[in-house]
Amino acid sequence: MARVTQAHLDARREDILEAAQNLFLNRGFNNVTMQDIATEAGISAGAIYRYYPGKDELVHAYLERCVGGGPAALVREIAPEAPPLKRLIAIASAVQGMWLESSGDQIISDIQTKMAGIRQPDDIGPMVRDAREQLFDALIEIIEAGQRAGEIDPKFNARALAMSLNAWVAGIGVEALESGEEQLEEQLEQMFGVLIEILNRLGPAADGAA
Amino acid sequence: MARVTQAHLDARREDILEAAQNLFLNRGFNNVTMQDIATEAGISAGAIYRYYPGKDELVHAYLERCVGGGPAALVREIAPEAPPLKRLIAIASAVQGMWLESSGDQIISDIQTKMAGIRQPDDIGPMVRDAREQLFDALIEIIEAGQRAGEIDPKFNARALAMSLNAWVAGIGVEALESGEEQLEEQLEQMFGVLIEILNRLGPAADGAA
Amino acid sequence: MARVTQAHLDARREDILEAAQNLFLNRGFNNVTMQDIATEAGISAGAIYRYYPGKDELVHAYLERCVGGGPAALVREIAPEAPPLKRLIAIASAVQGMWLESSGDQIISDIQTKMAGIRQPDDIGPMVRDAREQLFDALIEIIEAGQRAGEIDPKFNARALAMSLNAWVAGIGVEALESGEEQLEEQLEQMFGVLIEILNRLGPAADGAA
Amino acid sequence: MARVTQAHLDARREDILEAAQNLFLNRGFNNVTMQDIATEAGISAGAIYRYYPGKDELVHAYLERCVGGGPAALVREIAPEAPPLKRLIAIASAVQGMWLESSGDQIISDIQTKMAGIRQPDDIGPMVRDAREQLFDALIEIIEAGQRAGEIDPKFNARALAMSLNAWVAGIGVEALESGEEQLEEQLEQMFGVLIEILNRLGPAADGAA
DNA sequence: CATGAATGAGGTTTCATTCAT
DNA sequence: GATGAATGAAACCTCATTCAT
């Protein structure tokens, strides 16, 4: 099987990572053996080691992929011309759509990544934190634009609001998963509904008038 | 019950669980050996098996404990006489305080419990879901009281709002942990600040006037 | 099997090392598996790890033992009151006797130790070299006494002579083994015979007269 | 012999063996992989199997080469016209020179060969023993000539003396290596110095006069 | 009852060898 | 003929669990 094109090799590497991904998503890193991954990828266990030096690196590659592509890019892409508040709402809807499409897989990979970044001396931590900062920056930009446009109360600390909204969205994902996959759509609908309703209440005069 | 009192046996059982808890919190279930737990509890590895049939059951007992005691009870206890919105705010503050006190341990156990309840054929799932339902019921009660009192816009679906707020709080916990334990207090402060600010905007007419 | 006396544990540790020794001697480190050792010692493979952290350490312990006890001590013990030349001859005979008694095992362990000390970044190297230095010192002492007593030509560099004699003895061991174990005795006899004959020719004036 | 000349094939076979040799010398048989050899030889791992049926055979070919060419030939070539004792001394010097030139590699290959011949059911044993016999014969011839010429005491068993001297030289090699490569030259110098000095004392009247 | 030494299944990884390209 | 990806049989090692003491 020699003299295979680089494309084929890349595809194989990708196959392995995808096989690992499928298993990691459903069983967690520790409950997946190299043999499991090999079987899922349709190769022998030893073959994996041509593509990844060891299990750690495979896990790392998986986490890297989860972080990579990154939500920051997504945030910037969604409705870039719409008014700030509309953009935030559009982003929330986009996240909801993605989660639904992947049947919750993305939610799990997201939380796995977060857990890997917590209390671990791994080098995954910095990567996660970096992606988070970029995401925050993108959100802060929108929020500040909203504040300048009078759509969002300037009394909000933009960064705190960005973090809190991000936390909220993440929390919604986990919460929705908890009720089981059959109800995923309905639960997301309800919780994102509340979130969007509340986004509409971020304006300045809201409680100031009371 | 032979020569040793039942109380002693119970205490031992408790010691073991506590030892396991300490280790599970910091290293995850899979990176803790029975020997680790035994050493931490100050007994021999074999002795654990007199109190728990196996590791799985020990993990199960740990998760049970995380769920048990339950947030539902907490919700009912906090400021039961205050007006509904004030109660919600008091609950949020109480959670913030607890998390701070345990240096984030409670956040981790919470997310561990949630993960255990997701996509696992374990019998932990129903237990988690049951605790959640109780929590939701407690929250819904407060929210509906708030709606009756005119503090919360009746257009909100009480259950959806309860779920969403719960998700938000959980999300804040994870988010705060992600930035490292040194910044835990500051991050919690900021994100709970936003949450509370927004709780104050749940009243009717807020955007209805627009 | 708990609460076993320390003596029993030590004995077990010793059993394992001895089992390893038997196998190492006949097949070399690399051709002996942990399972082989376990079987030879009459235990399970996993049990070895209670006594030695890993294979490397077991090899190390074996080499340490080969070096330890040390030939230096032997040299000092043999015929300490005899005149120097007689002592050297007695030492040679003692070595011959030991080798014969162990059917050549000691020769093999000796050469294995030497090889382990050569071109290896191991920490066994220094240990071997240290033992060698002690041996040399002991031999030099005897040689110099011989020179003072007029038994050995003072033109010999004592250290060079010690090293050379040591090399000779080692070489004789390997050479004798090469012809097969059946002829070990005869070969040793012949080569040590020559060595002793030559020891008798170390005196001064030997060729100075020519 | 299809499209590639036999000479080319032979050259390739030689390349592989040489690559193996380099690696075997420095790391031992067991710590060299077929891939290592292939890389060192500049070919692919699979290609080796066109030239050697397997690793065992490659090791065997290496050992064969170490034995072959053989010291016996060397002994016959060195100063064939000189008087016997001078020849022995010249041979010793030649060996010393060779060892120095190869930075000790030859010493290692020599001892590797010897070890392979000991306690191994391999077919390398006979080969080694055969080479030894030839070497002994060559040495015995010189020694006996020396005895006839009155240079060497006739009381020596020629064969025993040959074996013993051979053992001595081999021992010197290993001993010199043990002190590290930086001191190789100095150590060889010293030990061979003693050996030559002693060769000069093999004459008849040596201790008979005493 | 507790102990902790032993077991043995199972995990990760290596590497000689094969064979489709 | 060469290539080098794949195989698969071990090898080393870990750890939940058992059971003689």
XYZ file of N, CA and C in Angstrom, chain A residues 146-148 150-158 202-204, chain B residues 201:
48
model
N -23.729 48.369 20.474
C -25.117 48.494 20.932
C -25.274 49.612 21.946
N -24.285 49.751 22.784
C -24.360 50.812 23.795
C -24.266 52.191 23.135
N -23.391 52.297 22.169
C -23.276 53.570 21.448
C -24.561 53.880 20.687
N -27.449 53.162 21.600
C -28.566 53.350 22.523
C -29.449 52.115 22.663
N -28.995 50.976 22.115
C -29.805 49.759 22.222
C -29.548 49.024 23.533
N -28.379 49.225 24.078
C -28.007 48.528 25.309
C -27.620 49.551 26.362
N -28.121 49.318 27.532
C -27.855 50.234 28.642
C -26.353 50.380 28.859
N -25.856 51.596 28.840
C -24.400 51.803 29.024
C -23.932 51.456 30.432
N -24.839 51.254 31.338
C -24.393 50.918 32.696
C -23.810 49.505 32.772
N -24.107 48.681 31.762
C -23.524 47.337 31.753
C -22.027 47.400 31.463
N -21.275 46.675 32.239
C -19.864 46.465 31.900
C -19.859 45.521 30.701
N -19.360 45.994 29.594
C -19.460 45.224 28.340
C -18.842 43.838 28.483
N -32.419 44.811 27.337
C -31.145 45.370 27.782
C -31.070 46.885 27.588
N -32.099 47.442 27.013
C -32.090 48.876 26.720
C -31.960 49.752 27.965
N -31.627 51.013 27.800
C -31.272 51.929 28.888
C -32.420 52.233 29.839
N -34.979 43.293 35.527
C -35.642 43.789 34.323
C -36.728 42.830 33.834
